[in-house]
Tab-separated table of C-alpha atoms in Angstrom:
chain	number	residue	atom	x	y	z
A	1	ASP	CA	130.257	-94.398	118.484
A	2	ALA	CA	131.570	-92.130	115.762
A	3	GLY	CA	133.102	-88.913	116.962
A	4	VAL	CA	133.036	-85.535	115.280
A	5	ILE	CA	134.070	-85.951	111.668
A	6	GLN	CA	135.789	-83.203	109.732
A	7	SER	CA	136.784	-83.051	106.118
A	8	PRO	CA	139.106	-82.545	104.473
A	9	ARG	CA	141.952	-83.261	106.920
A	10	HIS	CA	144.340	-81.173	104.884
A	11	GLU	CA	143.716	-78.442	102.339
A	12	VAL	CA	146.276	-76.527	100.355
A	13	THR	CA	145.025	-73.849	98.022
A	14	GLU	CA	146.057	-70.591	96.459
A	15	MET	CA	145.210	-67.175	97.722
A	16	GLY	CA	141.858	-65.939	96.452
A	17	GLN	CA	140.277	-69.362	96.161
A	18	GLU	CA	137.139	-70.360	98.013
A	19	VAL	CA	137.646	-72.871	100.812
A	20	THR	CA	134.886	-74.979	102.346
A	21	LEU	CA	135.440	-76.965	105.512
A	22	ARG	CA	132.919	-79.571	106.594
A	23	CYS	CA	131.835	-81.016	109.904
A	24	LYS	CA	129.530	-83.784	111.039
A	25	PRO	CA	128.793	-83.505	114.776
A	26	ILE	CA	128.048	-86.375	117.101
A	27	SER	CA	124.466	-87.513	116.686
A	28	GLY	CA	122.202	-86.035	119.340
A	29	HIS	CA	124.488	-83.138	120.182
A	30	ASP	CA	122.678	-79.818	120.021
A	31	TYR	CA	125.680	-77.498	120.073
A	32	LEU	CA	128.287	-77.122	117.356
A	33	PHE	CA	131.408	-74.977	117.557
A	34	TRP	CA	133.986	-73.850	115.037
A	35	TYR	CA	137.478	-72.970	116.323
A	36	ARG	CA	140.689	-71.827	114.734
A	37	GLN	CA	144.094	-72.711	116.186
A	38	THR	CA	147.337	-70.907	115.390
A	39	MET	CA	150.648	-70.665	117.179
A	40	MET	CA	150.262	-66.919	117.595
A	41	ARG	CA	146.663	-66.724	118.814
A	42	GLY	CA	146.025	-70.160	120.283
A	43	LEU	CA	142.545	-71.646	120.077
A	44	GLU	CA	139.886	-69.110	119.132
A	45	LEU	CA	136.145	-69.660	118.975
A	46	LEU	CA	134.791	-68.445	115.662
A	47	ILE	CA	131.093	-69.251	115.898
A	48	TYR	CA	128.722	-71.638	117.596
A	49	PHE	CA	125.274	-73.011	116.849
A	50	ASN	CA	122.470	-74.317	119.024
A	51	ASN	CA	119.898	-76.493	117.292
A	52	ASN	CA	121.258	-75.358	113.911
A	53	VAL	CA	120.836	-71.657	114.764
A	54	PRO	CA	123.937	-69.416	114.988
A	55	ILE	CA	124.134	-68.059	118.537
A	56	ASP	CA	127.390	-66.157	118.652
A	57	ASP	CA	129.511	-65.266	115.633
A	58	SER	CA	131.532	-62.552	117.338
A	59	GLY	CA	134.718	-64.506	116.736
A	60	MET	CA	134.356	-64.619	112.969
A	61	PRO	CA	137.281	-62.513	111.816
A	62	GLU	CA	135.883	-60.937	108.669
A	63	ASP	CA	133.062	-60.982	106.186
A	64	ARG	CA	135.153	-63.399	104.171
A	65	PHE	CA	134.198	-66.060	106.706
A	66	SER	CA	130.735	-67.597	106.821
A	67	ALA	CA	129.283	-70.653	108.521
A	68	LYS	CA	126.078	-72.568	108.023
A	69	MET	CA	124.320	-75.461	109.650
A	70	PRO	CA	121.542	-76.583	107.316
A	71	ASN	CA	120.634	-79.568	109.493
A	72	ALA	CA	121.581	-81.261	112.740
A	73	SER	CA	124.184	-83.470	111.135
A	74	PHE	CA	126.167	-81.086	108.964
A	75	SER	CA	127.904	-77.743	109.119
A	76	THR	CA	130.233	-75.827	106.831
A	77	LEU	CA	132.751	-73.068	107.336
A	78	LYS	CA	133.517	-71.148	104.186
A	79	ILE	CA	136.284	-68.661	103.444
A	80	GLN	CA	135.923	-66.591	100.304
A	81	PRO	CA	138.312	-65.245	99.167
A	82	SER	CA	141.039	-66.971	101.147
A	83	GLU	CA	144.230	-65.202	102.232
A	84	PRO	CA	147.580	-66.541	103.494
A	85	ARG	CA	146.798	-65.287	107.016
A	86	ASP	CA	143.872	-67.703	107.131
A	87	SER	CA	146.341	-70.582	107.300
A	88	ALA	CA	145.584	-72.462	110.527
A	89	VAL	CA	144.049	-75.619	111.886
A	90	TYR	CA	140.268	-75.374	112.013
A	91	PHE	CA	138.413	-77.507	114.520
A	92	CYS	CA	134.790	-78.408	114.835
A	93	ALA	CA	133.400	-79.524	118.186
A	94	SER	CA	129.995	-80.556	119.465
A	95	SER	CA	128.388	-80.960	122.847
A	96	PRO	CA	125.080	-82.266	124.151
A	97	ARG	CA	122.189	-80.183	125.334
A	98	THR	CA	122.076	-81.060	128.988
A	99	GLY	CA	123.179	-78.432	131.493
A	100	PRO	CA	126.212	-76.237	131.938
A	101	GLY	CA	129.730	-77.561	131.950
A	102	GLN	CA	129.220	-80.126	129.241
A	103	PRO	CA	132.516	-81.225	127.703
A	104	GLN	CA	133.075	-80.452	124.065
A	105	HIS	CA	133.999	-83.233	121.661
A	106	PHE	CA	136.471	-82.195	119.014
A	107	GLY	CA	137.158	-83.483	115.562
A	108	ASP	CA	140.740	-83.926	114.406
A	109	GLY	CA	140.683	-80.678	112.500
A	110	THR	CA	141.396	-79.421	109.014
A	111	ARG	CA	144.909	-78.132	108.453
A	112	LEU	CA	144.511	-75.277	105.971
A	113	SER	CA	147.393	-73.770	104.066
A	114	ILE	CA	146.803	-70.769	101.825
A	115	LEU	CA	149.684	-70.104	99.464
B	1	SER	CA	139.882	-61.219	127.275
B	2	GLN	CA	139.229	-63.990	129.719
B	3	GLN	CA	141.731	-66.273	128.087
B	4	GLY	CA	143.463	-68.412	130.639
B	5	GLU	CA	147.176	-68.400	130.844
B	6	GLU	CA	149.018	-71.556	131.617
B	7	ASP	CA	152.412	-72.120	132.963
B	8	PRO	CA	154.815	-73.432	132.303
B	9	GLN	CA	154.543	-73.089	128.537
B	10	ALA	CA	156.601	-76.252	128.222
B	11	LEU	CA	157.554	-79.008	130.624
B	12	SER	CA	159.981	-81.849	130.108
B	13	ILE	CA	160.132	-84.745	132.571
B	14	GLN	CA	161.091	-88.413	132.815
B	15	GLU	CA	158.648	-91.286	132.906
B	16	GLY	CA	157.455	-91.954	136.425
B	17	GLU	CA	157.769	-88.351	137.535
B	18	ASN	CA	154.799	-86.132	138.326
B	19	ALA	CA	153.815	-83.230	136.082
B	20	THR	CA	152.075	-80.123	137.364
B	21	MET	CA	150.515	-77.505	135.126
B	22	ASN	CA	148.882	-74.293	136.258
B	23	CYS	CA	146.110	-72.181	134.797
B	24	SER	CA	145.063	-68.663	135.708
B	25	TYR	CA	141.923	-66.916	134.497
B	26	LYS	CA	140.413	-63.478	134.851
B	27	THR	CA	136.686	-63.525	135.569
B	28	SER	CA	134.249	-65.538	137.659
B	29	ILE	CA	133.488	-68.999	136.377
B	30	ASN	CA	130.954	-71.741	136.754
B	31	ASN	CA	133.204	-74.567	135.628
B	32	LEU	CA	136.776	-75.157	134.609
B	33	GLN	CA	137.756	-77.973	132.293
B	34	TRP	CA	141.067	-79.508	131.276
B	35	TYR	CA	141.718	-80.887	127.809
B	36	ARG	CA	144.584	-82.782	126.207
B	37	GLN	CA	145.724	-82.434	122.604
B	38	ASN	CA	148.010	-84.963	121.010
B	39	SER	CA	150.044	-83.822	118.061
B	40	GLY	CA	147.920	-83.539	114.933
B	41	ARG	CA	144.701	-84.386	116.750
B	42	GLY	CA	141.742	-82.605	118.285
B	43	LEU	CA	141.312	-81.758	121.932
B	44	VAL	CA	140.078	-84.441	124.284
B	45	HIS	CA	138.221	-83.638	127.483
B	46	LEU	CA	139.966	-84.872	130.622
B	47	ILE	CA	138.188	-83.556	133.669
B	48	LEU	CA	135.778	-80.864	134.826
B	49	ILE	CA	135.753	-79.095	138.176
B	50	ARG	CA	132.899	-76.891	139.307
B	51	SER	CA	133.375	-73.567	141.050
B	52	ASN	CA	132.152	-74.977	144.365
B	53	GLU	CA	134.691	-77.803	144.265
B	54	ARG	CA	138.269	-77.494	145.447
B	55	GLU	CA	139.764	-80.764	144.275
B	56	LYS	CA	138.869	-83.582	141.954
B	57	HIS	CA	140.528	-86.851	140.994
B	58	SER	CA	140.286	-89.061	137.948
B	59	GLY	CA	142.742	-91.921	137.686
B	60	ARG	CA	146.234	-90.400	137.635
B	61	LEU	CA	144.824	-86.893	137.294
B	62	ARG	CA	144.290	-84.500	140.156
B	63	VAL	CA	142.794	-81.069	139.605
B	64	THR	CA	142.575	-78.274	142.139
B	65	LEU	CA	140.675	-75.020	141.906
B	66	ASP	CA	141.180	-71.851	143.916
B	67	THR	CA	138.489	-69.374	142.939
B	68	SER	CA	139.878	-66.703	145.255
B	69	LYS	CA	143.113	-66.733	143.263
B	70	LYS	CA	141.382	-67.518	139.973
B	71	SER	CA	143.709	-70.413	139.379
B	72	SER	CA	143.691	-74.142	138.818
B	73	SER	CA	146.324	-76.828	138.630
B	74	LEU	CA	146.459	-80.178	136.881
B	75	LEU	CA	148.696	-82.853	138.354
B	76	ILE	CA	149.526	-85.989	136.389
B	77	THR	CA	151.098	-88.597	138.636
B	78	ALA	CA	153.476	-91.354	137.540
B	79	SER	CA	153.698	-89.928	134.040
B	80	ARG	CA	154.106	-92.106	130.970
B	81	ALA	CA	155.500	-91.408	127.523
B	82	ALA	CA	151.902	-91.579	126.253
B	83	ASP	CA	151.094	-88.499	128.354
B	84	THR	CA	153.197	-86.417	125.962
B	85	ALA	CA	150.746	-83.813	124.640
B	86	SER	CA	149.598	-80.241	125.086
B	87	TYR	CA	147.236	-79.531	127.964
B	88	PHE	CA	144.700	-76.722	127.996
B	89	CYS	CA	142.386	-75.310	130.609
B	90	ALA	CA	139.025	-73.927	129.519
B	91	THR	CA	136.630	-71.709	131.405
B	92	ASP	CA	133.080	-70.565	130.907
B	93	ASP	CA	131.745	-67.149	131.864
B	94	PRO	CA	128.214	-67.409	133.232
B	95	LEU	CA	127.861	-63.660	133.725
B	96	THR	CA	128.439	-62.674	130.129
B	97	THR	CA	128.650	-65.406	127.557
B	98	GLY	CA	126.878	-68.228	129.317
B	99	PHE	CA	127.790	-71.764	130.155
B	100	GLN	CA	128.314	-73.223	126.745
B	101	LYS	CA	130.950	-70.872	125.390
B	102	LEU	CA	134.435	-71.833	126.527
B	103	VAL	CA	137.609	-69.808	126.483
B	104	PHE	CA	140.771	-71.885	126.215
B	105	GLY	CA	144.113	-71.135	127.787
B	106	THR	CA	147.410	-70.907	126.004
B	107	GLY	CA	148.382	-74.480	126.840
B	108	THR	CA	151.315	-76.334	128.361
B	109	ARG	CA	153.386	-78.642	126.154
B	110	LEU	CA	154.365	-81.698	128.143
B	111	LEU	CA	157.147	-84.008	127.008
B	112	VAL	CA	157.601	-87.254	128.913
B	113	SER	CA	160.804	-89.077	128.054
B	114	PRO	CA	161.195	-92.826	128.523
Protein backbone atom coordinates (compact mmCIF):
# COMPACT_ATOMS: atom_id res chain seq x y z
CA ASP A 1 0.00 0.00 0.00
CA ALA A 2 1.20 3.51 -0.74
CA GLY A 3 2.02 5.59 2.28
CA VAL A 4 1.57 9.31 2.74
CA ILE A 5 3.05 11.09 -0.25
CA GLN A 6 4.48 14.58 -0.01
CA SER A 7 5.83 16.82 -2.69
CA PRO A 8 8.20 18.35 -3.33
CA ARG A 9 10.84 16.60 -1.19
CA HIS A 10 13.05 19.66 -1.27
CA GLU A 11 12.25 23.29 -1.97
CA VAL A 12 14.66 26.18 -2.07
CA THR A 13 13.23 29.60 -2.75
CA GLU A 14 13.86 33.24 -2.05
CA MET A 15 12.32 35.27 0.68
CA GLY A 16 8.96 36.74 -0.30
CA GLN A 17 8.03 33.97 -2.70
CA GLU A 18 4.92 31.85 -2.32
CA VAL A 19 5.53 28.25 -1.31
CA THR A 20 3.02 25.43 -1.72
CA LEU A 21 3.55 22.06 -0.12
CA ARG A 22 1.40 19.11 -1.13
CA CYS A 23 0.22 15.96 0.59
CA LYS A 24 -1.69 12.87 -0.43
CA PRO A 25 -2.87 10.92 2.64
CA ILE A 26 -3.37 7.19 2.84
CA SER A 27 -6.64 6.21 1.21
CA GLY A 28 -9.40 5.75 3.76
CA HIS A 29 -7.75 7.83 6.46
CA ASP A 30 -10.06 10.50 7.80
CA TYR A 31 -7.52 12.61 9.67
CA LEU A 32 -4.74 14.66 8.14
CA PHE A 33 -2.07 16.55 10.06
CA TRP A 34 0.55 19.11 9.09
CA TYR A 35 3.67 19.37 11.28
CA ARG A 36 6.80 21.46 11.20
CA GLN A 37 10.13 20.18 12.54
CA THR A 38 13.08 22.37 13.48
CA MET A 39 16.09 21.81 15.69
CA MET A 40 15.03 24.62 18.00
CA ARG A 41 11.34 23.81 18.43
CA GLY A 42 11.13 20.11 17.64
CA LEU A 43 8.00 18.73 16.01
CA GLU A 44 5.07 21.14 16.13
CA LEU A 45 1.52 20.48 15.00
CA LEU A 46 0.35 23.25 12.70
CA ILE A 47 -3.16 22.17 11.77
CA TYR A 48 -5.27 19.06 11.41
CA PHE A 49 -8.33 18.09 9.41
CA ASN A 50 -11.09 15.56 9.95
CA ASN A 51 -13.05 14.56 6.86
CA ASN A 52 -11.54 17.51 4.98
CA VAL A 53 -12.67 20.03 7.61
CA PRO A 54 -10.04 21.98 9.60
CA ILE A 55 -10.47 21.10 13.28
CA ASP A 56 -7.62 22.86 15.01
CA ASP A 57 -5.36 25.46 13.43
CA SER A 58 -4.03 26.88 16.68
CA GLY A 59 -0.51 25.87 15.72
CA MET A 60 -0.43 27.88 12.51
CA PRO A 61 2.20 30.49 13.26
CA GLU A 62 0.91 33.46 11.29
CA ASP A 63 -1.57 34.60 8.71
CA ARG A 64 1.11 33.93 6.14
CA PHE A 65 0.35 30.23 6.58
CA SER A 66 -2.79 28.63 5.19
CA ALA A 67 -3.88 25.05 4.64
CA LYS A 68 -6.64 23.51 2.59
CA MET A 69 -8.05 20.08 2.01
CA PRO A 70 -10.33 20.26 -1.03
CA ASN A 71 -10.95 16.51 -1.05
CA ALA A 72 -10.09 13.35 0.86
CA SER A 73 -6.99 12.65 -1.17
CA PHE A 74 -5.21 15.99 -1.28
CA SER A 75 -4.10 18.78 1.00
CA THR A 76 -1.89 21.83 0.61
CA LEU A 77 0.05 24.01 3.00
CA LYS A 78 0.83 27.43 1.62
CA ILE A 79 3.19 30.11 2.88
CA GLN A 80 2.84 33.55 1.38
CA PRO A 81 5.07 35.49 1.63
CA SER A 82 7.82 33.17 2.82
CA GLU A 83 10.52 34.26 5.26
CA PRO A 84 13.89 32.70 6.19
CA ARG A 85 12.53 31.68 9.60
CA ASP A 86 10.06 29.40 7.83
CA SER A 87 12.94 27.14 6.86
CA ALA A 88 12.17 23.71 8.33
CA VAL A 89 11.05 20.23 7.43
CA TYR A 90 7.29 20.06 6.96
CA PHE A 91 5.56 16.74 7.50
CA CYS A 92 2.13 15.54 6.59
CA ALA A 93 0.59 12.62 8.46
CA SER A 94 -2.71 10.78 8.31
CA SER A 95 -4.59 8.41 10.55
CA PRO A 96 -7.75 6.34 10.28
CA ARG A 97 -11.07 7.16 11.85
CA THR A 98 -11.43 4.36 14.33
CA GLY A 99 -11.07 5.18 18.02
CA PRO A 100 -8.53 6.97 20.15
CA GLY A 101 -4.86 6.15 20.09
CA GLN A 102 -4.62 5.54 16.38
CA PRO A 103 -1.04 5.77 15.14
CA GLN A 104 -0.22 8.51 12.70
CA HIS A 105 1.42 7.66 9.39
CA PHE A 106 3.96 10.20 8.25
CA GLY A 107 5.23 11.15 4.86
CA ASP A 108 8.94 11.72 4.34
CA GLY A 109 8.54 15.46 4.54
CA THR A 110 9.41 18.53 2.51
CA ARG A 111 12.70 20.18 3.42
CA LEU A 112 12.10 23.89 2.87
CA SER A 113 14.87 26.43 2.67
CA ILE A 114 14.03 30.12 2.37
CA LEU A 115 17.00 32.23 1.34
CA SER B 1 2.83 23.01 27.08
CA GLN B 2 2.39 19.30 27.45
CA GLN B 3 5.41 18.54 25.33
CA GLY B 4 7.18 15.48 26.57
CA GLU B 5 10.79 15.67 27.44
CA GLU B 6 13.05 12.78 26.69
CA ASP B 7 16.32 11.82 28.12
CA PRO B 8 18.97 11.31 27.31
CA GLN B 9 19.06 13.70 24.37
CA ALA B 10 21.65 11.44 22.77
CA LEU B 11 22.78 7.90 23.41
CA SER B 12 25.70 6.05 21.89
CA ILE B 13 26.07 2.29 22.35
CA GLN B 14 27.60 -0.78 20.73
CA GLU B 15 25.68 -3.38 18.78
CA GLY B 16 24.24 -6.02 21.06
CA GLU B 17 23.82 -3.66 24.00
CA ASN B 18 20.44 -2.52 25.30
CA ALA B 19 19.23 1.05 24.87
CA THR B 20 16.86 2.74 27.28
CA MET B 21 15.14 6.03 26.59
CA ASN B 22 12.87 7.90 28.97
CA CYS B 23 9.96 10.24 28.41
CA SER B 24 8.23 12.53 30.88
CA TYR B 25 5.00 14.40 30.26
CA LYS B 26 2.89 16.90 32.14
CA THR B 27 -0.83 16.17 32.00
CA SER B 28 -3.10 13.14 32.16
CA ILE B 29 -3.12 10.97 29.08
CA ASN B 30 -5.18 8.31 27.42
CA ASN B 31 -2.37 6.80 25.38
CA LEU B 32 1.34 7.17 24.89
CA GLN B 33 3.03 6.25 21.64
CA TRP B 34 6.65 5.83 20.59
CA TYR B 35 7.90 6.71 17.13
CA ARG B 36 11.21 6.28 15.32
CA GLN B 37 12.66 8.70 12.78
CA ASN B 38 15.51 7.71 10.52
CA SER B 39 17.63 10.47 9.12
CA GLY B 40 15.85 12.31 6.32
CA ARG B 41 12.64 10.33 6.74
CA GLY B 42 9.27 10.69 8.42
CA LEU B 43 8.30 9.29 11.78
CA VAL B 44 7.29 5.66 12.00
CA HIS B 45 4.98 4.36 14.71
CA LEU B 46 6.55 1.71 16.93
CA ILE B 47 4.25 0.92 19.80
CA LEU B 48 1.31 2.29 21.77
CA ILE B 49 0.61 1.84 25.46
CA ARG B 50 -2.68 2.79 27.06
CA SER B 51 -2.97 4.56 30.38
CA ASN B 52 -4.29 1.44 32.10
CA GLU B 53 -1.32 -0.63 30.94
CA ARG B 54 2.00 -0.76 32.75
CA GLU B 55 4.15 -2.67 30.28
CA LYS B 56 4.01 -3.73 26.68
CA HIS B 57 6.30 -5.74 24.42
CA SER B 58 6.77 -5.85 20.68
CA GLY B 59 9.69 -7.86 19.37
CA ARG B 60 12.86 -6.31 20.81
CA LEU B 61 10.92 -3.35 22.18
CA ARG B 62 9.67 -3.04 25.72
CA VAL B 63 7.69 -0.03 26.87
CA THR B 64 6.72 0.81 30.42
CA LEU B 65 4.33 3.46 31.65
CA ASP B 66 4.07 4.96 35.12
CA THR B 67 1.12 7.34 35.17
CA SER B 68 1.77 8.33 38.78
CA LYS B 69 5.16 9.68 37.74
CA LYS B 70 3.96 10.77 34.30
CA SER B 71 6.80 8.91 32.67
CA SER B 72 7.48 6.17 30.17
CA SER B 73 10.53 4.27 29.04
CA LEU B 74 11.43 2.53 25.81
CA LEU B 75 13.91 -0.33 25.97
CA ILE B 76 15.47 -1.72 22.81
CA THR B 77 17.20 -5.01 23.52
CA ALA B 78 20.12 -6.47 21.56
CA SER B 79 20.48 -3.30 19.52
CA ARG B 80 21.59 -3.32 15.90
CA ALA B 81 23.22 -0.68 13.72
CA ALA B 82 19.86 -0.39 11.92
CA ASP B 83 18.32 0.89 15.17
CA THR B 84 20.29 4.12 14.74
CA ALA B 85 17.59 6.81 14.63
CA SER B 86 15.81 9.40 16.73
CA TYR B 87 13.06 8.17 19.02
CA PHE B 88 10.10 10.25 20.11
CA CYS B 89 7.30 9.75 22.58
CA ALA B 90 3.90 11.24 21.82
CA THR B 91 0.97 11.80 24.13
CA ASP B 92 -2.65 12.75 23.68
CA ASP B 93 -4.64 14.90 26.08
CA PRO B 94 -8.21 13.64 26.40
CA LEU B 95 -9.24 16.41 28.78
CA THR B 96 -8.45 19.30 26.49
CA THR B 97 -7.49 18.53 22.93
CA GLY B 98 -8.94 15.08 22.50
CA PHE B 99 -7.54 11.77 21.43
CA GLN B 100 -6.41 12.55 17.94
CA LYS B 101 -4.07 15.45 18.61
CA LEU B 102 -0.62 14.29 19.66
CA VAL B 103 2.15 16.23 21.33
CA PHE B 104 5.62 14.92 20.56
CA GLY B 105 8.60 14.91 22.88
CA THR B 106 11.98 16.37 22.16
CA GLY B 107 13.45 13.04 21.08
CA THR B 108 16.47 10.88 21.85
CA ARG B 109 19.13 10.40 19.18
CA LEU B 110 20.39 6.85 19.32
CA LEU B 111 23.63 5.81 17.65
CA VAL B 112 24.42 2.10 17.52
CA SER B 113 27.96 1.34 16.42
CA PRO B 114 28.92 -1.97 14.83
